[in-house]
Coordinates of C-alpha atoms and ligand atoms in Angstrom, one line a residue:
M1 CA 133.4 139.2 77.6
T2 CA 132.1 137.3 80.4
S3 CA 131.9 133.6 79.7
P4 CA 128.5 131.6 81.0
A5 CA 130.6 129.2 83.3
D6 CA 132.9 132.8 84.7
R7 CA 128.6 134.3 85.7
D8 CA 128.0 133.4 89.1
D9 CA 124.4 132.7 88.9
V10 CA 123.0 129.5 87.3
A11 CA 119.2 128.3 86.6
L12 CA 119.7 124.9 86.9
I13 CA 116.4 123.5 85.7
I14 CA 115.4 120.1 85.6
L15 CA 113.1 117.8 83.6
G16 CA 112.0 115.1 85.6
A17 CA 111.7 117.0 88.6
T18 CA 109.2 114.8 90.2
G19 CA 111.5 111.5 89.6
D20 CA 113.1 109.2 91.4
L21 CA 116.8 110.7 90.2
T22 CA 116.0 114.3 91.6
S23 CA 115.4 113.7 95.3
R24 CA 117.3 110.7 95.8
L25 CA 120.4 111.6 94.1
L26 CA 120.2 115.3 92.4
L27 CA 119.1 117.7 95.3
P28 CA 121.6 115.6 98.2
G29 CA 124.5 115.7 95.3
L30 CA 123.7 119.0 95.4
A31 CA 123.5 119.8 98.5
G32 CA 127.2 118.4 98.5
A33 CA 128.9 120.5 96.4
L34 CA 127.2 123.7 97.2
A35 CA 128.8 123.3 101.0
A36 CA 132.2 122.4 100.5
H37 CA 132.6 124.3 97.5
D38 CA 132.4 128.0 96.2
L39 CA 129.9 127.3 93.8
P40 CA 127.9 130.0 91.9
R41 CA 124.4 131.0 93.4
V42 CA 121.8 128.2 91.8
T43 CA 118.6 128.8 91.4
L44 CA 115.6 125.5 91.2
V45 CA 113.4 125.1 88.2
G46 CA 111.6 122.5 88.4
S47 CA 109.6 120.9 86.0
S48 CA 107.5 117.5 85.0
H49 CA 104.8 116.4 82.9
S50 CA 102.3 116.1 85.2
E51 CA 100.8 119.5 87.3
H52 CA 102.7 121.0 90.5
S53 CA 102.7 123.9 92.4
T54 CA 105.8 125.5 93.1
D55 CA 104.8 124.6 97.1
E56 CA 104.9 121.3 95.9
W57 CA 108.8 121.9 94.6
R58 CA 109.7 124.0 97.7
S59 CA 108.8 121.5 99.8
I60 CA 110.6 118.5 97.2
V61 CA 113.8 121.0 96.9
R62 CA 113.9 121.4 101.0
E63 CA 113.6 117.5 101.7
G64 CA 116.1 116.4 98.6
L65 CA 118.9 119.8 100.0
A66 CA 118.0 118.6 104.0
G67 CA 120.4 117.1 106.2
A68 CA 124.2 117.3 107.2
A69 CA 125.5 119.6 104.1
L70 CA 124.0 122.2 104.3
D71 CA 123.5 124.9 106.9
E72 CA 120.1 125.4 107.1
D73 CA 119.4 129.3 105.9
E74 CA 121.6 127.6 102.9
V75 CA 118.5 125.4 102.7
E76 CA 115.9 128.0 103.2
D77 CA 117.7 130.3 100.8
L78 CA 117.9 127.6 98.1
V79 CA 114.1 126.9 98.6
A80 CA 113.1 130.3 98.4
R81 CA 113.9 131.0 95.3
A82 CA 113.2 127.9 93.8
A83 CA 110.3 128.1 91.1
W84 CA 108.1 125.7 89.0
H85 CA 106.8 125.0 85.6
T86 CA 104.5 122.1 84.4
A87 CA 105.7 121.2 81.1
D88 CA 106.0 118.7 78.4
A89 CA 109.3 118.7 78.2
T90 CA 108.7 117.1 74.5
D91 CA 106.4 120.1 73.9
A92 CA 108.9 123.1 72.1
D93 CA 106.8 125.8 72.9
D94 CA 106.3 124.8 76.8
L95 CA 110.1 125.0 76.4
R96 CA 109.7 128.1 75.7
A97 CA 107.5 129.1 78.2
L98 CA 110.0 127.0 81.2
F99 CA 112.9 129.3 79.3
E100 CA 110.9 132.2 80.5
T101 CA 110.0 131.5 84.3
A102 CA 113.8 130.4 84.9
R103 CA 114.9 133.5 83.3
E104 CA 112.3 135.5 85.9
A105 CA 112.9 133.4 89.1
A106 CA 116.5 133.7 88.1
G107 CA 117.8 136.7 86.5
P108 CA 118.5 138.2 83.1
D109 CA 122.1 137.2 83.7
A110 CA 122.2 133.6 85.1
A111 CA 123.7 131.2 83.5
P112 CA 120.8 128.3 82.1
V113 CA 121.7 124.7 83.0
L114 CA 118.8 122.4 81.1
Y115 CA 118.7 119.3 82.9
F116 CA 117.4 115.9 81.5
A117 CA 116.4 113.8 84.3
L118 CA 114.2 111.9 81.9
G119 CA 114.4 108.6 80.5
P120 CA 116.3 108.4 77.1
G121 CA 113.6 107.8 74.7
I122 CA 111.7 111.4 76.0
T123 CA 115.1 112.8 76.1
R124 CA 115.8 112.0 72.3
E125 CA 111.9 113.5 71.7
A126 CA 113.0 116.9 74.4
V127 CA 116.0 117.5 72.5
G128 CA 114.2 117.5 69.1
A129 CA 111.6 120.2 70.5
L130 CA 114.4 122.4 71.9
A131 CA 116.2 121.7 68.6
G132 CA 113.5 123.8 66.5
L133 CA 113.5 126.6 69.3
E134 CA 114.6 129.6 66.8
D135 CA 115.4 131.9 70.2
L136 CA 117.5 129.9 72.8
P137 CA 118.7 131.2 75.8
D138 CA 122.6 132.9 75.6
G139 CA 125.2 130.4 77.0
L140 CA 122.4 127.7 77.3
R141 CA 124.3 124.4 78.7
L142 CA 122.4 120.5 78.6
A143 CA 123.0 118.3 81.1
L144 CA 122.0 114.4 79.3
E145 CA 121.7 111.1 81.8
K146 CA 122.3 108.0 81.2
P147 CA 121.7 105.8 79.4
F148 CA 122.7 108.2 76.2
G149 CA 120.3 107.5 73.1
E150 CA 118.8 103.9 73.3
D151 CA 121.5 102.1 70.9
E152 CA 124.3 103.5 68.7
E153 CA 122.4 104.4 66.0
S154 CA 120.3 107.2 67.7
A155 CA 122.9 108.1 70.0
R156 CA 124.7 109.0 66.8
E157 CA 121.3 111.4 65.7
L158 CA 121.2 112.8 69.1
N159 CA 124.4 113.4 68.9
A160 CA 124.6 115.0 65.7
V161 CA 121.0 117.1 67.1
L162 CA 123.1 118.7 69.6
A163 CA 125.6 119.4 67.6
D164 CA 123.2 121.8 65.9
V165 CA 122.0 123.4 69.6
V166 CA 124.9 124.2 71.7
E167 CA 129.1 123.3 71.3
E168 CA 130.1 120.4 72.2
D169 CA 131.3 121.9 75.2
R170 CA 128.3 122.9 77.0
V171 CA 126.7 119.2 76.8
F172 CA 127.3 117.6 79.5
R173 CA 126.5 113.9 79.4
V174 CA 125.8 112.8 82.7
D175 CA 128.1 109.4 83.8
H176 CA 127.9 110.1 88.2
F177 CA 130.4 106.8 88.3
L178 CA 132.9 108.8 86.4
G179 CA 131.8 111.9 90.1
E180 CA 133.2 108.2 92.1
S181 CA 136.7 109.3 93.6
M182 CA 137.3 105.7 93.3
V183 CA 136.6 105.9 89.5
T184 CA 138.8 108.8 89.3
A185 CA 141.4 107.2 91.7
L186 CA 142.0 104.4 89.4
L187 CA 144.3 106.7 86.9
G188 CA 145.7 108.4 89.5
L189 CA 146.3 105.5 91.0
R190 CA 148.8 104.3 88.7
T191 CA 150.2 107.8 88.2
A192 CA 151.2 109.4 91.9
N193 CA 153.8 106.6 92.8
R194 CA 156.0 104.4 91.1
L195 CA 155.2 101.3 91.9
L196 CA 151.2 100.1 91.0
G197 CA 151.6 101.5 87.1
R198 CA 154.5 99.4 86.9
V199 CA 152.3 96.3 86.5
W200 CA 149.3 98.4 85.4
G201 CA 149.0 95.8 81.9
G202 CA 149.1 92.5 79.9
R203 CA 152.6 91.7 81.3
D204 CA 151.3 90.9 84.7
V205 CA 147.9 91.4 84.7
E206 CA 146.2 88.1 83.7
R207 CA 142.6 89.2 84.0
V208 CA 140.5 92.3 85.3
D209 CA 137.1 92.4 87.0
V210 CA 134.7 95.4 87.5
V211 CA 132.1 94.3 89.9
V212 CA 128.9 95.9 90.8
D213 CA 126.8 94.0 92.6
E214 CA 123.6 95.7 94.2
T215 CA 121.5 94.7 96.8
I216 CA 118.4 96.9 95.7
A217 CA 115.9 95.9 93.5
L218 CA 113.5 97.3 91.5
E219 CA 113.0 100.0 94.2
G220 CA 109.5 100.9 91.9
R221 CA 110.9 102.7 88.9
A222 CA 109.9 99.7 86.6
E223 CA 109.0 102.5 83.9
F224 CA 112.3 103.0 83.8
Y225 CA 114.1 99.7 84.4
D226 CA 111.9 97.2 82.8
G227 CA 112.7 96.8 79.1
T228 CA 116.3 98.5 79.8
G229 CA 117.9 95.6 82.2
A230 CA 120.8 95.9 83.9
L231 CA 123.4 95.9 80.5
K232 CA 121.8 98.9 79.2
D233 CA 121.6 100.7 82.9
M234 CA 124.7 99.6 84.1
V235 CA 127.0 97.8 81.8
Q236 CA 126.3 100.4 78.8
S237 CA 127.4 103.9 80.7
H238 CA 128.8 103.0 84.2
L239 CA 130.9 100.0 83.6
L240 CA 132.6 100.6 80.4
Q241 CA 133.6 104.0 81.8
V242 CA 135.1 102.1 84.8
L243 CA 136.6 100.1 81.9
A244 CA 138.3 103.4 80.4
M245 CA 139.6 104.5 83.3
A246 CA 140.8 101.9 83.8
A247 CA 142.2 100.7 81.0
L248 CA 143.2 103.9 79.1
E249 CA 146.5 105.3 78.6
P250 CA 146.9 108.2 81.1
P251 CA 147.3 111.9 79.2
E252 CA 149.5 114.0 79.5
R253 CA 147.5 116.6 80.8
L254 CA 143.9 116.2 83.0
R255 CA 142.2 118.5 80.4
P256 CA 138.9 117.5 78.9
Q257 CA 139.9 117.4 75.4
E258 CA 142.9 115.0 76.4
L259 CA 141.2 112.6 78.8
H260 CA 138.6 112.0 77.1
D261 CA 140.7 111.3 73.3
A262 CA 142.9 108.9 75.8
V263 CA 139.2 107.3 76.9
V264 CA 137.7 107.2 73.1
E265 CA 140.6 105.6 72.2
V266 CA 140.6 102.6 74.7
L267 CA 137.3 102.1 74.0
R268 CA 137.9 102.2 69.9
A269 CA 140.2 99.1 70.7
T270 CA 137.4 97.6 73.3
R271 CA 135.0 94.6 71.5
V272 CA 133.2 91.6 72.8
W273 CA 135.9 88.5 73.9
Q274 CA 137.2 86.2 70.9
D275 CA 134.1 88.1 69.1
D276 CA 131.7 86.0 70.3
P277 CA 129.2 87.4 72.2
V278 CA 126.9 83.9 73.0
A279 CA 130.3 82.5 74.7
A280 CA 131.0 86.2 76.3
S281 CA 127.8 87.3 78.0
R282 CA 125.5 85.8 80.4
R283 CA 122.3 87.3 81.7
A284 CA 119.3 86.5 84.6
R285 CA 117.1 88.0 86.5
Y286 CA 115.7 87.4 90.0
T287 CA 112.8 84.8 91.4
A288 CA 111.4 85.8 95.0
G289 CA 114.1 85.6 98.2
E290 CA 115.2 88.0 101.5
V291 CA 117.9 90.6 101.3
D292 CA 119.1 92.2 104.3
G293 CA 116.0 90.6 106.0
E294 CA 113.3 91.3 103.6
R295 CA 111.4 89.6 101.4
I296 CA 111.5 90.7 97.4
P297 CA 109.0 88.9 95.0
A298 CA 110.0 87.8 92.1
Y299 CA 111.3 90.4 89.2
A300 CA 108.7 89.4 87.1
E301 CA 106.0 90.2 90.2
E302 CA 107.8 93.5 90.2
E303 CA 104.7 96.1 90.4
G304 CA 104.3 97.3 86.7
V305 CA 106.6 94.7 85.3
D306 CA 106.1 92.8 81.8
P307 CA 107.2 89.3 82.3
G308 CA 106.8 89.2 78.5
L309 CA 110.3 91.4 78.1
R310 CA 112.9 88.8 79.3
T311 CA 114.5 92.2 81.2
E312 CA 117.5 90.6 82.9
T313 CA 118.7 91.7 86.6
L314 CA 121.9 90.7 86.3
A315 CA 124.3 91.0 83.4
E316 CA 127.9 90.1 82.6
V317 CA 130.2 90.7 79.9
T318 CA 134.3 89.9 78.6
L319 CA 135.6 92.1 76.7
A320 CA 138.9 92.3 75.2
V321 CA 140.9 95.7 75.2
D322 CA 142.7 95.2 72.1
T323 CA 145.7 97.9 72.7
E324 CA 149.4 97.2 73.1
R325 CA 148.8 97.2 77.4
W326 CA 146.1 94.8 77.3
R327 CA 146.1 92.3 74.5
G328 CA 144.7 89.1 75.6
V329 CA 143.3 90.0 78.6
P330 CA 140.6 89.7 80.0
F331 CA 137.8 92.3 81.4
R332 CA 135.2 91.0 83.1
L333 CA 132.0 93.6 83.7
R334 CA 128.5 92.0 85.9
S335 CA 126.4 94.2 87.5
G336 CA 122.9 93.2 88.7
K337 CA 120.1 93.7 91.4
A338 CA 119.0 92.1 94.4
L339 CA 122.1 90.0 95.3
G340 CA 123.0 89.4 98.6
R341 CA 126.2 91.5 98.8
K342 CA 127.0 94.7 98.6
R343 CA 129.8 95.1 96.0
W344 CA 131.6 97.8 93.9
E345 CA 135.3 96.8 92.2
V346 CA 137.8 96.9 90.1
A347 CA 140.2 93.9 90.7
L348 CA 143.3 92.8 89.0
T349 CA 144.8 89.5 89.4
L350 CA 148.0 89.2 89.1
R351 CA 149.7 86.9 87.4
A352 CA 151.3 84.3 88.8
P353 CA 155.0 85.1 90.0
E354 CA 158.3 84.3 87.6
D355 CA 161.6 82.7 89.0
V356 CA 160.8 81.8 92.3
P357 CA 163.7 79.9 93.8
E358 CA 163.8 76.0 94.2
G359 CA 162.8 75.6 97.8
L360 CA 160.7 78.6 98.3
S361 CA 156.7 76.9 98.6
P362 CA 154.1 80.0 96.5
A363 CA 151.1 80.7 98.0
E364 CA 148.1 79.1 96.9
G365 CA 146.1 81.7 94.4
R366 CA 147.2 85.0 93.2
D367 CA 147.8 88.1 94.2
R368 CA 145.6 90.8 93.6
I369 CA 145.2 94.7 93.2
V370 CA 141.5 95.9 93.8
V371 CA 140.1 99.5 94.1
G372 CA 137.1 99.4 95.6
L373 CA 134.4 102.0 96.4
D374 CA 132.1 100.9 99.3
P375 CA 134.4 100.7 101.0
R376 CA 136.5 103.2 99.6
E377 CA 139.9 101.6 99.9
V378 CA 142.9 100.1 97.6
R379 CA 143.6 96.4 98.9
I380 CA 146.8 94.7 97.4
E381 CA 146.1 91.0 98.1
L382 CA 150.0 89.9 98.3
A383 CA 151.8 86.7 98.7
V384 CA 154.5 87.4 101.2
D385 CA 157.2 85.5 103.5
G386 CA 158.0 85.6 106.9
A387 CA 154.9 85.6 108.3
D388 CA 154.9 81.9 109.8
T389 CA 157.0 79.2 108.8
P390 CA 160.4 80.6 106.8
F391 CA 160.6 79.6 103.0
D392 CA 156.7 79.0 103.2
A393 CA 154.6 82.4 101.4
E394 CA 151.3 83.2 102.5
R395 CA 149.0 86.0 101.4
R396 CA 148.6 89.2 103.7
T397 CA 146.3 91.9 102.6
L398 CA 148.0 95.1 103.0
A399 CA 145.0 98.0 102.2
A400 CA 144.6 101.7 102.3
D401 CA 141.5 102.7 103.7
L402 CA 140.5 106.2 102.0
G403 CA 137.8 106.5 104.9
E404 CA 134.4 108.8 103.9
E405 CA 134.4 110.8 100.5
Q406 CA 133.8 114.8 101.1
V407 CA 131.6 115.0 98.1
D408 CA 129.3 112.2 97.0
A409 CA 129.4 111.2 92.6
Y410 CA 126.1 113.6 91.9
G411 CA 128.0 116.2 93.9
E412 CA 131.5 116.0 92.1
V413 CA 129.1 115.3 88.1
L414 CA 126.8 119.1 89.3
R415 CA 130.3 120.6 90.0
G416 CA 131.2 120.6 86.5
I417 CA 127.6 121.3 85.4
L418 CA 127.4 124.7 87.0
T419 CA 131.3 125.8 86.6
G420 CA 130.9 124.9 83.0
Q421 CA 133.4 121.7 83.1
T422 CA 133.5 118.3 81.5
L423 CA 136.2 117.0 82.6
L424 CA 134.1 114.3 83.6
S425 CA 131.3 114.3 81.5
V426 CA 131.2 111.8 78.7
R427 CA 131.9 113.1 75.3
G428 CA 129.8 112.4 72.3
D429 CA 131.9 110.1 70.7
A430 CA 132.7 108.2 73.8
A431 CA 128.7 107.9 74.5
E432 CA 128.1 106.4 70.8
E433 CA 131.5 103.6 71.6
C434 CA 129.7 102.2 74.3
W435 CA 126.7 101.1 73.0
R436 CA 129.4 100.2 69.5
I437 CA 130.9 97.8 71.6
L438 CA 128.2 96.0 73.3
A439 CA 125.6 95.8 70.3
P440 CA 126.4 92.5 69.4
V441 CA 125.9 91.6 73.0
L442 CA 122.6 93.1 72.5
A443 CA 121.6 91.3 69.5
A444 CA 122.6 87.9 70.5
W445 CA 120.3 87.8 73.5
E446 CA 117.2 89.9 71.4
A447 CA 117.9 86.7 69.0
E448 CA 117.9 84.8 72.3
E449 CA 120.7 83.3 71.9
V450 CA 121.8 83.6 75.1
P451 CA 119.6 81.8 78.0
L452 CA 118.1 84.1 80.5
D453 CA 119.4 82.5 84.3
E454 CA 117.9 82.5 87.6
Y455 CA 119.2 83.6 90.9
P456 CA 116.8 83.9 94.7
A457 CA 117.3 87.7 95.6
G458 CA 119.7 87.5 98.2
S459 CA 121.9 85.0 96.6
A460 CA 125.0 85.4 94.7
G461 CA 123.7 84.7 91.3
P462 CA 122.9 82.0 89.5
A463 CA 124.1 78.2 90.9
G464 CA 127.4 77.7 88.7
W465 CA 127.9 81.2 87.5
G466 CA 130.8 81.3 90.1
Ligands
NDP1 N1 116.6 107.0 89.4 C1 118.2 106.2 89.6 O1 118.5 105.8 90.6 C2 119.3 107.3 87.9 C3 118.6 107.1 87.3 N2 119.1 107.7 86.5 C4 119.1 108.5 85.1 O2 117.9 109.4 85.4 C5 116.5 109.3 85.0 C6 115.4 109.4 84.9 O3 115.3 108.4 85.5 P1 114.1 108.4 87.0 O4 114.2 109.8 87.8 O5 114.7 107.1 87.9 O6 112.4 108.6 86.4 P2 111.4 108.3 86.7 O7 110.7 107.4 85.8 O8 111.2 108.0 88.6 O9 111.1 110.0 86.6 C7 111.2 110.3 85.2 C8 110.8 112.2 85.5 O10 110.2 111.9 83.8 C9 109.4 112.5 83.3 N3 108.3 113.1 83.0 C10 108.2 112.3 82.0 N4 108.0 112.3 80.6 C11 107.7 113.5 80.3 C12 107.1 114.5 79.4 N5 107.1 113.7 78.0 N6 107.7 115.8 80.4 C13 108.2 116.2 81.3 N7 108.3 115.2 82.3 C14 108.2 114.1 81.5 C15 108.5 112.1 85.0 O11 107.4 113.3 85.5 P3 105.6 112.9 85.1 O12 105.3 111.7 85.4 O13 105.4 113.7 86.7 O14 105.2 114.1 84.4 C16 109.2 112.2 86.3 O15 109.2 113.3 87.1 C17 116.5 108.2 83.8 O16 117.5 108.1 82.6 C18 118.2 106.7 84.7 O17 118.2 106.1 84.0 C19 120.5 108.1 86.6 C20 121.6 107.8 87.7 C21 120.8 107.0 88.9
LIG2 O1 122.4 104.8 86.8 C1 121.9 104.2 88.0 O2 123.1 103.9 88.9 C2 122.4 103.6 90.3 C3 123.5 102.9 91.1 O3 124.2 104.2 91.0 P1 124.9 104.3 92.9 O4 125.7 105.8 92.8 O5 123.3 103.8 93.3 O6 125.6 102.9 93.3 C4 121.5 101.9 89.6 O7 120.6 101.3 91.4 C5 120.6 102.5 88.9 O8 119.6 101.3 88.6 C6 120.9 102.8 87.6 O9 120.0 103.5 86.7

């Protein structure tokens, strides 16, 4: 019997098809994936609560897919097959009718994929409505965006409902950072050579910094972002997945179960540094300023923002990974918006060298291994001798520029979903662990035990944060 993953056609049903994610990331990602790989034929079925027509959806699809990756004929083929169905995703009858539209548009043999490009609250309600349907389409796959749930308890409940709807290997908890080539490279880097794996641990590494600083501000996303904030939007999902990829014990095989087991094992060992969420976390939000020559209003003045919610736009948390490899090494996770410089890196700062012969003057600072996304590079900042004066070490950088990526992060994620491969998606227990790790910080912030600092848009962050 043909399994759904082997079928040639996929009906990709997007709930939230009028949203920012669909047009800005999903459709361009899909175009890149289809251009680079031999993938199933896709019929795009768009849906959202607000009334739209198939023609309007086709315009969104055309615009989202256009660009260098796919040739015009392929774009027009996808546009011509695209279908629209207005539906309240939280209503079971609407969902049933939506599946019928997808079946008509893609044909009865197409494997149905329901992509929840919705906020976490609506997603939970929509999954509840889906669970109430008796005749779900055969082979249904579900793709759910982050944040998965709104706290540990709701993530657990959502997992329980999902388990009643489809099997775990049909659930794709999307974290597009897992589709970033430099995130998967963290594992490859340590294992594809005999050099880096040897220093990858607390014996040689003093601290690890995972930093995702963005220059973009709110970008009109108040409805989603306000009340969510940087900790739940970025740290709770993306940055913890990056931490897991950097800190896990490499599995013997790169198969979903082995990799997901390794991720869960390292997340289970992760907790707030010294179990002190007040000392181990900082938060701030931007005031008015300028980024790349553009005037940015204070966050509290952005359209749709409720200043009373005390939403942070910059979050920093230090965590401990209590494994044999990493015990005692702080992992600092930081992400924020409207900062002066875009920075996406995982930096391992090495301990000071031992056994330096008397007479050799060491270089200032520390050696570092830095894995960066933009530009995609691996940089080793290393003290070397011989540059100028003999026996006077200086720091030099060895850099491997990895060039442009072939397929972007969403393209990789969608490739997995379209082919039924869960390797780069988040398993249910990992999603729950991520909430568990940050629960003490969320509680301390909720109780106002950590001040909400300020930084001007376009700056490096609050004065004194370092
Ligand atoms: N945007 C981004 O950069 C990224 C977003 N994400 C995640 O993607 C998800 C969506 O984000 P984003 O696209 O930015 O959000 P938007 O607010 O831009 O879009 C939300 C979508 O949900 C639809 N919607 C809301 N309520 C219902 C309902 N009851 N039934 C059907 N549709 C409904 C809206 O449709 P309408 O109002 O037209 O009915 C709209 O299409 C979030 O979980 C976010 O975390 C992940 C990575 C990046
Ligand atoms: O999930 C999200 O990610 C983006 C950052 O991802 P990138 O691929 O554009 O770097 C972030 O801007 C957004 O707030 C968040 O929801």
